[in-house]
mmCIF file of C-alpha atoms in Angstrom:
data_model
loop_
_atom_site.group_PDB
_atom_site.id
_atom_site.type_symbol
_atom_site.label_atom_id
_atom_site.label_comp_id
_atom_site.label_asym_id
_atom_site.label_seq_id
_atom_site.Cartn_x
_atom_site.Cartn_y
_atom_site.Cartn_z
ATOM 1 C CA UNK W 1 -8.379 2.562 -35.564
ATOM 2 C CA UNK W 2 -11.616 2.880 -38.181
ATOM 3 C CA UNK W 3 -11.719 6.534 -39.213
ATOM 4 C CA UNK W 4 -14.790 7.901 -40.034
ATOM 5 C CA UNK W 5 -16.043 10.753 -42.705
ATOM 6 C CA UNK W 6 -18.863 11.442 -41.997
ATOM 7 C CA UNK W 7 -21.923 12.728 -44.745
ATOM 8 C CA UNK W 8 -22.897 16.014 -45.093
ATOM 9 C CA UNK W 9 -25.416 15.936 -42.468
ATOM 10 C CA UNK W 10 -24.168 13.080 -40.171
ATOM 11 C CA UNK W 11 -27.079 10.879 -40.595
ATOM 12 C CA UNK W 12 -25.500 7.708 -42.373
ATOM 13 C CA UNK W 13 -22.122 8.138 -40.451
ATOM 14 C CA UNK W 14 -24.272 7.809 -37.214
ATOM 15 C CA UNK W 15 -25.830 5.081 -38.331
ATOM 16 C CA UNK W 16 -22.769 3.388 -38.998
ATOM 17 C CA UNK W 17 -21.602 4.387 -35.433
ATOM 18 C CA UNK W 18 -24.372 2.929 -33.583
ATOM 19 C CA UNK W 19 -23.912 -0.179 -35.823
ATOM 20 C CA UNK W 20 -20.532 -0.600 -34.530
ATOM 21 C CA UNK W 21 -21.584 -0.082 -30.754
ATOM 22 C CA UNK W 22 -24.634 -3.102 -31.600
ATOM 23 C CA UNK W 23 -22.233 -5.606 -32.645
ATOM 24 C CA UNK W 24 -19.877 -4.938 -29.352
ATOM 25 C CA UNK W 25 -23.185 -5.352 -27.337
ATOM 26 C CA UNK W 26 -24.346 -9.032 -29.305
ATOM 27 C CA UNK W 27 -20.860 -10.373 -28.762
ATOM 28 C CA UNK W 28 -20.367 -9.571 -25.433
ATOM 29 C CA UNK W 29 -17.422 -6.773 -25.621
ATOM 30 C CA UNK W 30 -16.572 -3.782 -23.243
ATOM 31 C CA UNK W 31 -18.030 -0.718 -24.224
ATOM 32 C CA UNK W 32 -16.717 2.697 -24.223
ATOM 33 C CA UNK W 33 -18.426 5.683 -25.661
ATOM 34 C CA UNK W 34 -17.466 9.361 -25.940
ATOM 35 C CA UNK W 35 -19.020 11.882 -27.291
ATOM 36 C CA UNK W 36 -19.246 15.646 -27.044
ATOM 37 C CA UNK W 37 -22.535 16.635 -28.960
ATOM 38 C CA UNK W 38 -24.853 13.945 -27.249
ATOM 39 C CA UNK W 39 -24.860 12.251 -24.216
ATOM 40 C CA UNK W 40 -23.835 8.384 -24.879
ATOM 41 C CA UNK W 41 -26.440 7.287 -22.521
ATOM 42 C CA UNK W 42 -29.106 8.784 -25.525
ATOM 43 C CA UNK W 43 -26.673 7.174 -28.147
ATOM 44 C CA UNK W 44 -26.702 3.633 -25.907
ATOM 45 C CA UNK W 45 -30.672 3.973 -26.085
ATOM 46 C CA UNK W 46 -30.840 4.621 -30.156
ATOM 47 C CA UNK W 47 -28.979 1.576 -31.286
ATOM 48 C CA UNK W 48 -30.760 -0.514 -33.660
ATOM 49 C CA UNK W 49 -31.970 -4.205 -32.528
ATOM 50 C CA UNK W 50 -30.765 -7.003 -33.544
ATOM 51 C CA UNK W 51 -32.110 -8.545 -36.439
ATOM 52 C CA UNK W 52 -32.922 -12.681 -36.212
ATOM 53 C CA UNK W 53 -30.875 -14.821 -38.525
ATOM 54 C CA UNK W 54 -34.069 -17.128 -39.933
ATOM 55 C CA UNK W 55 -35.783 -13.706 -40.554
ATOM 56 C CA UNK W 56 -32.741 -11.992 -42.429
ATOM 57 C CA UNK W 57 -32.247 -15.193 -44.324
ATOM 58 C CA UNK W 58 -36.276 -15.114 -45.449
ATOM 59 C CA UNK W 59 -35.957 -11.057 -46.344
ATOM 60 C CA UNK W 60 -32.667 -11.684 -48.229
ATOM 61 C CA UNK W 61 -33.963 -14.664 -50.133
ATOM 62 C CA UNK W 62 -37.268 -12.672 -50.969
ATOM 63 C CA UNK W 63 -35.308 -9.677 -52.139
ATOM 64 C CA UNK W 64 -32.842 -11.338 -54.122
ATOM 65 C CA UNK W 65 -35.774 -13.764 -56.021
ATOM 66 C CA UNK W 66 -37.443 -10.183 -56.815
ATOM 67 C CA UNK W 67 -34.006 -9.131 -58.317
ATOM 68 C CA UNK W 68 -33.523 -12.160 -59.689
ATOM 69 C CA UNK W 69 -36.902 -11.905 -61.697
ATOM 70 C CA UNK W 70 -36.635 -8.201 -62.776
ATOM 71 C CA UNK W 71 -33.240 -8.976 -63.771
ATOM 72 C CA UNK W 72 -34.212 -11.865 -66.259
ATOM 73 C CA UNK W 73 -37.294 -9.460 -67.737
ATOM 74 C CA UNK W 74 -34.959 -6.928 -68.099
ATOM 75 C CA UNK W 75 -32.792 -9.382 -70.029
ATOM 76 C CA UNK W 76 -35.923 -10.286 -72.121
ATOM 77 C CA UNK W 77 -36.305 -6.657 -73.472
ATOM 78 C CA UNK W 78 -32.559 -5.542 -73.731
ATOM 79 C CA UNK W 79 -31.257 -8.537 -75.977
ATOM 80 C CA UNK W 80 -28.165 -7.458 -77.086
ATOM 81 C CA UNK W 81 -26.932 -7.381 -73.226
ATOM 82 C CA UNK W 82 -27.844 -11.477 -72.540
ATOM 83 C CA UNK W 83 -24.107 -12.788 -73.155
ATOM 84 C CA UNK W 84 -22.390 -10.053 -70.700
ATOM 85 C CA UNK W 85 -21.374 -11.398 -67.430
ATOM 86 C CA UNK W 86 -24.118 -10.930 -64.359
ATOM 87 C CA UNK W 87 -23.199 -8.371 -61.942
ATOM 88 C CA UNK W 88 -23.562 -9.055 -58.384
ATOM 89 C CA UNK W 89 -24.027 -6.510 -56.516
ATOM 90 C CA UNK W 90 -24.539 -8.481 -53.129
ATOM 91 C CA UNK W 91 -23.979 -12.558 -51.995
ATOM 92 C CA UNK W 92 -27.402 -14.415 -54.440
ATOM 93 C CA UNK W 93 -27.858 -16.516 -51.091
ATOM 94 C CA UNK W 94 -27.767 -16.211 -47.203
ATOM 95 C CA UNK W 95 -24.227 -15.690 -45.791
ATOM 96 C CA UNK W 96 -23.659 -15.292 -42.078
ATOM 97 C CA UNK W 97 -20.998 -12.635 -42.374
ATOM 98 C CA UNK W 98 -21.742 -11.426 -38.410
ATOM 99 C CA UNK W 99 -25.028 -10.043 -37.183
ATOM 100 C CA UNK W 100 -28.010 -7.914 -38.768
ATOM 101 C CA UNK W 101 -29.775 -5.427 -37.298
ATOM 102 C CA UNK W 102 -33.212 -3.999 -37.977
ATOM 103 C CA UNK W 103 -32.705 0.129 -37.852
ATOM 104 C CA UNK W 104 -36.541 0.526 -37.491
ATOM 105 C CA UNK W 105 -36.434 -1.180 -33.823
ATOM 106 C CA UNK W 106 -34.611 0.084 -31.064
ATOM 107 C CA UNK W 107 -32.881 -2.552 -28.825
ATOM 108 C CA UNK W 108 -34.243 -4.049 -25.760
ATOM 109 C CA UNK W 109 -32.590 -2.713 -22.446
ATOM 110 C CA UNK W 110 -32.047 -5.827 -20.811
ATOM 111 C CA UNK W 111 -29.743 -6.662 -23.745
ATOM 112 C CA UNK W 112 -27.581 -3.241 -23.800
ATOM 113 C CA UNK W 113 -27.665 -3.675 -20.099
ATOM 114 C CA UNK W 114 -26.193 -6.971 -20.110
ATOM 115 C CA UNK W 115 -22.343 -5.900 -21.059
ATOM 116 C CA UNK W 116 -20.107 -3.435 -19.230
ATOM 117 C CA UNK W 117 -20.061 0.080 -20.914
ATOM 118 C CA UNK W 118 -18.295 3.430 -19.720
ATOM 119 C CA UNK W 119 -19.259 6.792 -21.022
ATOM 120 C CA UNK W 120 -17.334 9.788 -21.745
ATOM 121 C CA UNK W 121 -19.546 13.386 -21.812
ATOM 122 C CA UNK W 122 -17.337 15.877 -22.351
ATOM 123 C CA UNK W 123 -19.877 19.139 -20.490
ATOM 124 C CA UNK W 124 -19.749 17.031 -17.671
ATOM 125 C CA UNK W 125 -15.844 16.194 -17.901
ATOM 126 C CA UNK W 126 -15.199 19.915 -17.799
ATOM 127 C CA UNK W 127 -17.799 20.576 -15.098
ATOM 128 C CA UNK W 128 -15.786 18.438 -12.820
ATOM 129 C CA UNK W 129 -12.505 20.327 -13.339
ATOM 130 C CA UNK W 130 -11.638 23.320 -15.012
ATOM 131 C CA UNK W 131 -10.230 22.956 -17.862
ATOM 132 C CA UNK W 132 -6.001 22.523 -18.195
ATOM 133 C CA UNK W 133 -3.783 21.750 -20.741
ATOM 134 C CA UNK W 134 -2.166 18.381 -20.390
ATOM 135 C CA UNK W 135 0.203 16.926 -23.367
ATOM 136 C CA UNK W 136 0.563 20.510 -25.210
ATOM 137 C CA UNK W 137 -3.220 19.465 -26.618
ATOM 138 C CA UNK W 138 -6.828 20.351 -26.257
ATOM 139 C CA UNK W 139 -8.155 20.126 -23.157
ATOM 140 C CA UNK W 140 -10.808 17.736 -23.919
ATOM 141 C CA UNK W 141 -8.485 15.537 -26.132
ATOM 142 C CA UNK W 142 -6.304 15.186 -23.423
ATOM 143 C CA UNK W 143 -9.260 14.168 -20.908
ATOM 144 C CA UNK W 144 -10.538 11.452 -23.566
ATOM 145 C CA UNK W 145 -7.170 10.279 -23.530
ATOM 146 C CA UNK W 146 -6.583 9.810 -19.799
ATOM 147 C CA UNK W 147 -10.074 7.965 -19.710
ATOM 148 C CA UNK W 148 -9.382 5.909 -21.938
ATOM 149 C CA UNK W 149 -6.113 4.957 -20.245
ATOM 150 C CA UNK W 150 -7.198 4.430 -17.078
ATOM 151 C CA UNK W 151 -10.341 1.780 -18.616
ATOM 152 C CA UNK W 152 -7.585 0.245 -20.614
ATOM 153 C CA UNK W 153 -5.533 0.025 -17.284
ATOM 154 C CA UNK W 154 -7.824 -0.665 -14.842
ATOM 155 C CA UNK W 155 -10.457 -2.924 -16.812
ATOM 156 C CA UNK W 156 -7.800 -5.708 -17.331
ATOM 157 C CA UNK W 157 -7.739 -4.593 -21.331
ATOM 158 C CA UNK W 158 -3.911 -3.809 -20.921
ATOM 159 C CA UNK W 159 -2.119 -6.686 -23.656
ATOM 160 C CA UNK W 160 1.286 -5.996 -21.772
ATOM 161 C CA UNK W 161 0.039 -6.698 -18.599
ATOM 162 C CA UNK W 162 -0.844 -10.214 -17.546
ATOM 163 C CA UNK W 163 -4.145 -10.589 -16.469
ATOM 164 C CA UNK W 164 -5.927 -13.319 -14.278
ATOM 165 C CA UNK W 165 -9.623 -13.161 -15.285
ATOM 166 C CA UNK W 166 -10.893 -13.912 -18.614
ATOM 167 C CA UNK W 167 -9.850 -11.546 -21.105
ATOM 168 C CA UNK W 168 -12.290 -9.321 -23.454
ATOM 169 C CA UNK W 169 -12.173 -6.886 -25.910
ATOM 170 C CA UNK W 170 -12.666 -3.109 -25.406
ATOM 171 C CA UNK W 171 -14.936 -1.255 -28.466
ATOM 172 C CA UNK W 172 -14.209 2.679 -28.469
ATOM 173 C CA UNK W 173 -16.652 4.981 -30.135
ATOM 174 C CA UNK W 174 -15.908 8.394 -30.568
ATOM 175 C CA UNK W 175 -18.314 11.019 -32.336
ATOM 176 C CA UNK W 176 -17.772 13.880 -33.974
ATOM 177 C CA UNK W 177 -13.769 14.247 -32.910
ATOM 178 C CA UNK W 178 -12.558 17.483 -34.427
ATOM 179 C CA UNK W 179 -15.999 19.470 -34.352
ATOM 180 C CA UNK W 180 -16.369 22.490 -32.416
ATOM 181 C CA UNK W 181 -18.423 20.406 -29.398
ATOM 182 C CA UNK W 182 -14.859 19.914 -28.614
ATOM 183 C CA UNK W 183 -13.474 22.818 -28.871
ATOM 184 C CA UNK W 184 -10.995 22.514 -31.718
ATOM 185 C CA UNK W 185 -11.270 24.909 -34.716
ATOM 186 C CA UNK W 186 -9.843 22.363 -37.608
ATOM 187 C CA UNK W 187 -13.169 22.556 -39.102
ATOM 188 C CA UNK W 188 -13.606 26.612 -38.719
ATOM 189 C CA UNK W 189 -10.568 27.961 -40.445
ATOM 190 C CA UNK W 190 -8.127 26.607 -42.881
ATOM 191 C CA UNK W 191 -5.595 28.424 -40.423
ATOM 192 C CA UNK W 192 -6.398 27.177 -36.942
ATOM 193 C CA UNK W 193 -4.566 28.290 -34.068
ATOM 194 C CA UNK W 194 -4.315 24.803 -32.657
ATOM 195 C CA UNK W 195 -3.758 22.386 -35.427
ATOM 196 C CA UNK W 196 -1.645 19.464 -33.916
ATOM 197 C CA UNK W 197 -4.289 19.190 -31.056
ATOM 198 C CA UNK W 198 -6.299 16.573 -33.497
ATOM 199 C CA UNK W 199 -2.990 14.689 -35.097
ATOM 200 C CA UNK W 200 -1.146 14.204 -31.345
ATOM 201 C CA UNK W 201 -4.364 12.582 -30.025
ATOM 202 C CA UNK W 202 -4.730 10.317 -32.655
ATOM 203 C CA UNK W 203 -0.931 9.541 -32.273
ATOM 204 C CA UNK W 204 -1.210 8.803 -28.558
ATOM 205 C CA UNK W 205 -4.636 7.010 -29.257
ATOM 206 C CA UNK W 206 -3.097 4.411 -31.732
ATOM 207 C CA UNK W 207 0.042 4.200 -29.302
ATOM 208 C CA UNK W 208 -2.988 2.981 -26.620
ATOM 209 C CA UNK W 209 -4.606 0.489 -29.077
ATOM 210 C CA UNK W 210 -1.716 -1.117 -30.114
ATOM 211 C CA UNK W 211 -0.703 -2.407 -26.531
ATOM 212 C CA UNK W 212 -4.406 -3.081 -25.306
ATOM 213 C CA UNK W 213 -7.173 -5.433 -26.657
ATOM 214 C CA UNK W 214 -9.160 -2.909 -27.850
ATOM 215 C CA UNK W 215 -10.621 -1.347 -31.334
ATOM 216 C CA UNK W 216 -11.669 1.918 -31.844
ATOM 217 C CA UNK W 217 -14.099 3.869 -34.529
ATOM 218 C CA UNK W 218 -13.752 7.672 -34.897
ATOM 219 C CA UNK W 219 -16.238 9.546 -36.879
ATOM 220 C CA UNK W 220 -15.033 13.246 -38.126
ATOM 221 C CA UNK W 221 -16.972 15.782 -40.163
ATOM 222 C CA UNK W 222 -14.165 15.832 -42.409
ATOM 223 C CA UNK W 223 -16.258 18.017 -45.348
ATOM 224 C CA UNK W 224 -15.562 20.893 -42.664
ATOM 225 C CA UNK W 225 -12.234 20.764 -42.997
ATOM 226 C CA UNK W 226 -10.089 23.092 -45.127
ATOM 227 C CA UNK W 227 -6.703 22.668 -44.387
ATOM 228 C CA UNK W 228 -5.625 19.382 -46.937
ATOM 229 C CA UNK W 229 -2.415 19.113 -44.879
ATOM 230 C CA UNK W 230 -4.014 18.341 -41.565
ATOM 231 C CA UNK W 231 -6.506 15.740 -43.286
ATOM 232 C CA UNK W 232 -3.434 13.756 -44.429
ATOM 233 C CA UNK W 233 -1.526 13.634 -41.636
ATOM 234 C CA UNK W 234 -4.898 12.098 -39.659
ATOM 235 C CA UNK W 235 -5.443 9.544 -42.630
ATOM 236 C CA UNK W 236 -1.505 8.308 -41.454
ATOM 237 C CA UNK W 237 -2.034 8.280 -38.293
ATOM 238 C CA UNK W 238 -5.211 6.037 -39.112
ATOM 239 C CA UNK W 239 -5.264 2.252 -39.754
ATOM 240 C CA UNK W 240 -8.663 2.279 -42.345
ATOM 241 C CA UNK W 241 -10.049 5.150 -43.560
ATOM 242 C CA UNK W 242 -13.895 5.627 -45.115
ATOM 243 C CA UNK W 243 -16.219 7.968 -46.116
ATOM 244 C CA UNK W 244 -19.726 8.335 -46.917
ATOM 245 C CA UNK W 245 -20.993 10.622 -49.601
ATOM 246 C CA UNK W 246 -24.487 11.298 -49.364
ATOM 247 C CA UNK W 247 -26.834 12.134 -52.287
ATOM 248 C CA UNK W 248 -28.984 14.241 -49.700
ATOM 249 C CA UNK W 249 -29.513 17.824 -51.536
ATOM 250 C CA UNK W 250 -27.065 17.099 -53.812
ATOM 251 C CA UNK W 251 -27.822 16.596 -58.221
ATOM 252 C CA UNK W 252 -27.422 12.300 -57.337
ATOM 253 C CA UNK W 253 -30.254 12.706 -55.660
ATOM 254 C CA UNK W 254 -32.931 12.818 -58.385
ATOM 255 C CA UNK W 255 -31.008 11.491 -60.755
ATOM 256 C CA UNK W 256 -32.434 8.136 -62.240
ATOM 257 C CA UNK W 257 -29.176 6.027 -62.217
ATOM 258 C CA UNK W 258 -28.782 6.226 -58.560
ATOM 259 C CA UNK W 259 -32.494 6.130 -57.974
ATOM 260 C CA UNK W 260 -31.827 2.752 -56.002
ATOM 261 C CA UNK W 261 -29.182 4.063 -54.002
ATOM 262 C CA UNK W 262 -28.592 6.519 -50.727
ATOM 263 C CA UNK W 263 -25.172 7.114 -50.963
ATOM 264 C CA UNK W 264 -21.386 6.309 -51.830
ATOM 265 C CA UNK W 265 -18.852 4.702 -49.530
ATOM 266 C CA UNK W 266 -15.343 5.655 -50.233
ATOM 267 C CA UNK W 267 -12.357 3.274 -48.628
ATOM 268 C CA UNK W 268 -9.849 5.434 -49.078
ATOM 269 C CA UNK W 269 -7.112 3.653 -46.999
ATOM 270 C CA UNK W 270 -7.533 -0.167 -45.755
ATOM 271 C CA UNK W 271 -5.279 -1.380 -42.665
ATOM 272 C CA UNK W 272 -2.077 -3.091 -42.938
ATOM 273 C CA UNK W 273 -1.063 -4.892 -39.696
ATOM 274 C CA UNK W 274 2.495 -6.644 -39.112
ATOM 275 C CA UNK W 275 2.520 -6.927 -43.043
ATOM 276 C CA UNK W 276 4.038 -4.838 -45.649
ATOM 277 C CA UNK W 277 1.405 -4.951 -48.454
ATOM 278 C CA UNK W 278 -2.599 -4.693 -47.531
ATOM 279 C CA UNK W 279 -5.859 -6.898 -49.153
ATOM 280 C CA UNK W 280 -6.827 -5.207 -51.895
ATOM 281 C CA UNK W 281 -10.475 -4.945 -52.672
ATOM 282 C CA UNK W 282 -11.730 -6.232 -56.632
ATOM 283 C CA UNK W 283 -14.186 -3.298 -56.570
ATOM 284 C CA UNK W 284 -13.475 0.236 -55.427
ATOM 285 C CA UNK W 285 -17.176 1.159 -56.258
ATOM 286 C CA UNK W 286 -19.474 0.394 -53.582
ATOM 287 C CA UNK W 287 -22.839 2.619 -52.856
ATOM 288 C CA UNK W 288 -25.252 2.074 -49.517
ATOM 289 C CA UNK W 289 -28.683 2.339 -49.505
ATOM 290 C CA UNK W 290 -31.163 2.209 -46.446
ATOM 291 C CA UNK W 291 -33.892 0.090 -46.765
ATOM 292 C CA UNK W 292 -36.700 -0.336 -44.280
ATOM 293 C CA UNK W 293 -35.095 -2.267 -41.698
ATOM 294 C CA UNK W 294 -31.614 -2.812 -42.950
ATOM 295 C CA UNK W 295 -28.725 -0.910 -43.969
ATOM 296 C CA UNK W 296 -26.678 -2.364 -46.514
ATOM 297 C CA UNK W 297 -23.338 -1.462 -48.501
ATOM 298 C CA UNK W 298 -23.588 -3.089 -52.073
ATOM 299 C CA UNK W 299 -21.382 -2.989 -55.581
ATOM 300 C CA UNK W 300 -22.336 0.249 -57.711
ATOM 301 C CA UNK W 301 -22.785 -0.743 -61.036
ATOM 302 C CA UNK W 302 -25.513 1.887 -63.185
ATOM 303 C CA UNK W 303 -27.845 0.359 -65.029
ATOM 304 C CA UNK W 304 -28.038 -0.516 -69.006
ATOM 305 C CA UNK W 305 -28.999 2.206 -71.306
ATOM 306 C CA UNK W 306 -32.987 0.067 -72.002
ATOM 307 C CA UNK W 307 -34.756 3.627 -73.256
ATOM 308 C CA UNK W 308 -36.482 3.192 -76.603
ATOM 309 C CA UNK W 309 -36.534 6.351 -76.885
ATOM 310 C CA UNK W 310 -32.432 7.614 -76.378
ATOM 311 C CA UNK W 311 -31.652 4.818 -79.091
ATOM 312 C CA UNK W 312 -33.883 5.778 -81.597
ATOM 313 C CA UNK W 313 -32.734 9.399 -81.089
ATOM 314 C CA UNK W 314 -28.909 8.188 -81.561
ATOM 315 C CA UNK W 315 -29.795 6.403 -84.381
ATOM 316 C CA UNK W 316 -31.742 9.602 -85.702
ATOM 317 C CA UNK W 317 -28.670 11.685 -84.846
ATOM 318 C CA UNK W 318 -26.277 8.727 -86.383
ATOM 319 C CA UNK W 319 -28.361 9.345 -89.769
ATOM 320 C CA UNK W 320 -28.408 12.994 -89.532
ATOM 321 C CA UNK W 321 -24.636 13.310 -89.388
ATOM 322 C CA UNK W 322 -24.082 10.683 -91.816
ATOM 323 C CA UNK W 323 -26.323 13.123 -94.536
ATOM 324 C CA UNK W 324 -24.467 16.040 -93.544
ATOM 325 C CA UNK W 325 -21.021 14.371 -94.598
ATOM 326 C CA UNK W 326 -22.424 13.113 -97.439
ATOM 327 C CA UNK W 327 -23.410 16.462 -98.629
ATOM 328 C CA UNK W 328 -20.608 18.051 -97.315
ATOM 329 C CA UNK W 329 -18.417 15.138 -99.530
ATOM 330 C CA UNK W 330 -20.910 15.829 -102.562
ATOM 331 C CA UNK W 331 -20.454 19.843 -102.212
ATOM 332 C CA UNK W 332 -16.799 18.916 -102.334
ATOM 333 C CA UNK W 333 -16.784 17.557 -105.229
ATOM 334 C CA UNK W 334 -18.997 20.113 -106.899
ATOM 335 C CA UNK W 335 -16.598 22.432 -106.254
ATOM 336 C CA UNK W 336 -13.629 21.019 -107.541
ATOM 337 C CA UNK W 337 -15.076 19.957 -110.215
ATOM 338 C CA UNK W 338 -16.120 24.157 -111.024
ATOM 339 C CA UNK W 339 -12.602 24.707 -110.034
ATOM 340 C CA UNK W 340 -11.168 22.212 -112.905
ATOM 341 C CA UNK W 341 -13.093 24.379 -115.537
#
């Protein structure tokens, strides 16, 4: 269970959404997509195509040649940085570490169209039946939930049960969970009248992916939240937590040291299955940054200090104070000097 912050404006968590769904499509998986602000049939039709491996190995090669070079000119000018260590801020050559996808092409239909995929739109849920509570939850929660049940049941993607075709893997998408689309009002009021709606879904849900062959990403608008206590008891009831931090009307965004970034990515909690301890990352700083046709999460590391200009100022202000305690030493001794006749 991946969940989800999403950015201020829910344009790099969506991204990151449809990414997910892409990869389920190019390996063949089950897909299942709910959603309560847009239909998934639009969402199915938006998903980014996928990217060739001899052309992602050319534009990665190009790129990293180009940062190669600008790194070694920069070296040139800022001597006194040539015997640090290199930071790399992404792989120097081609790795096949799953599939790429170009976000400026939209994938064929034949493809999506060539695995199984349910939808979940939850107007048309509630237009069916009026609504009921079921579980002591939201309505709508509680309708995801027996969906997802019955395609877990039904679908052959039950673990406990034995199955006799060929088995597959289930990928679960769910946008926007906790926003008013679905009626809850965790993100309206740091009092809601229903908070354990969100937390005894998520409890249930997890209770559902543990016993199926399935995976499941969850993307929340988690900046609307108030209430601190409800956002921790969802990060425990979650296997890996992230979220994105855009620099989208915010003082990052014009501000020269992030010039070459979009945005942060913050793991706040990484998955621990049948083990007591977890993988711990080497770097907690990461940043993303969308290119033309890819979208990439890289190493944040800020830039040397090469201005001219800032280190002839320090050096100006390094003088300047050293005059004033000089004087200030001189004046001193003046003075005690008067105060000895």
């Amino acid at each position: 269970l991946v969940f989800t912050e999403e950015d201020k404006y829910g344009l790099y968590s969506n991204l990151l959404f449809k990414y997910f769904l892409a990869e389920g499509i190019v390996c063949g998986h089950d897909l299942f997509v709910a959603s309560a602000k847009e239909h998934p049939d639009n969402i199915l039709k938006e998903l980014p195509a996928p990217l060739l491996d001899d052309t992602y190995g050319k534009e990665w090669g190009d790129e990293a040649a180009a940062k190669s070079e600008d790194f070694q000119d920069s070296m040139k000018i800022a001597w006194r940085y040539q015997n640090l260590p290199k930071m790399e801020t992404s792989p120097t050559t081609y790795t096949k570490l799953g599939h790429y996808y170009d976000v400026s092409k939209k994938m064929s239909p034949e493809l999506c169209q060539s695995v199984k995929w349910h939808s979940f739109y939850l107007h048309e849920e509630l237009s069916f039946e009026p609504e009921m509570k079921v579980w002591n939850m939201n309505s709508g929660y509680a309708r995801l939930l027996q969906s997802i049940q019955r395609i877990i049941s039904q679908e052959g993607f039950d673990g406990s049960d034995p199955q006799k075709k060929q088995r597959n893997v289930l990928r679960i998408g769910i946008q926007s969970l906790g926003s008013v689309w679905w009626g809850d009002d965790v993100c309206c009021s740091d009092t809601p009248e229903d908070p354990h709606s969100l937390t005894k879904f998520l409890y249930v849900l997890r209770g559902l992916l543990r016993k199926s062959l399935s995976a499941c990403i969850i993307t929340v608008p988690a900046h609307l939240m108030q209430n601190k206590a409800i956002m921790e008891r969802v990060t425990n009831l979650s296997d890996m937590v992230v979220g994105l931090e855009s620099f989208i009307g915010s003082e990052r965004e014009t501000n020269p040291l992030y010039k070459d970034y979009h945005g942060l990515v913050h793991v706040h909690q990484i998955p621990r299955l049948n083990s007591l301890i977890c993988d711990v990352s080497d770097t907690k700083d990461l940043a993303f940054r969308l290119k033309r046709k890819l979208f990439t999460i890289e190493r944040l590391h800020l830039p040397p200090d090469l201005s001219d200009t800032v280190s002839r100022a320090s050096k100006q202000d390094l003088a300047g104070s050293a005059k004033l305690l000089s004087s200030g030493c001189g004046a001193m001794a003046i003075g005690k000097k008067h105060l000895d006749f």
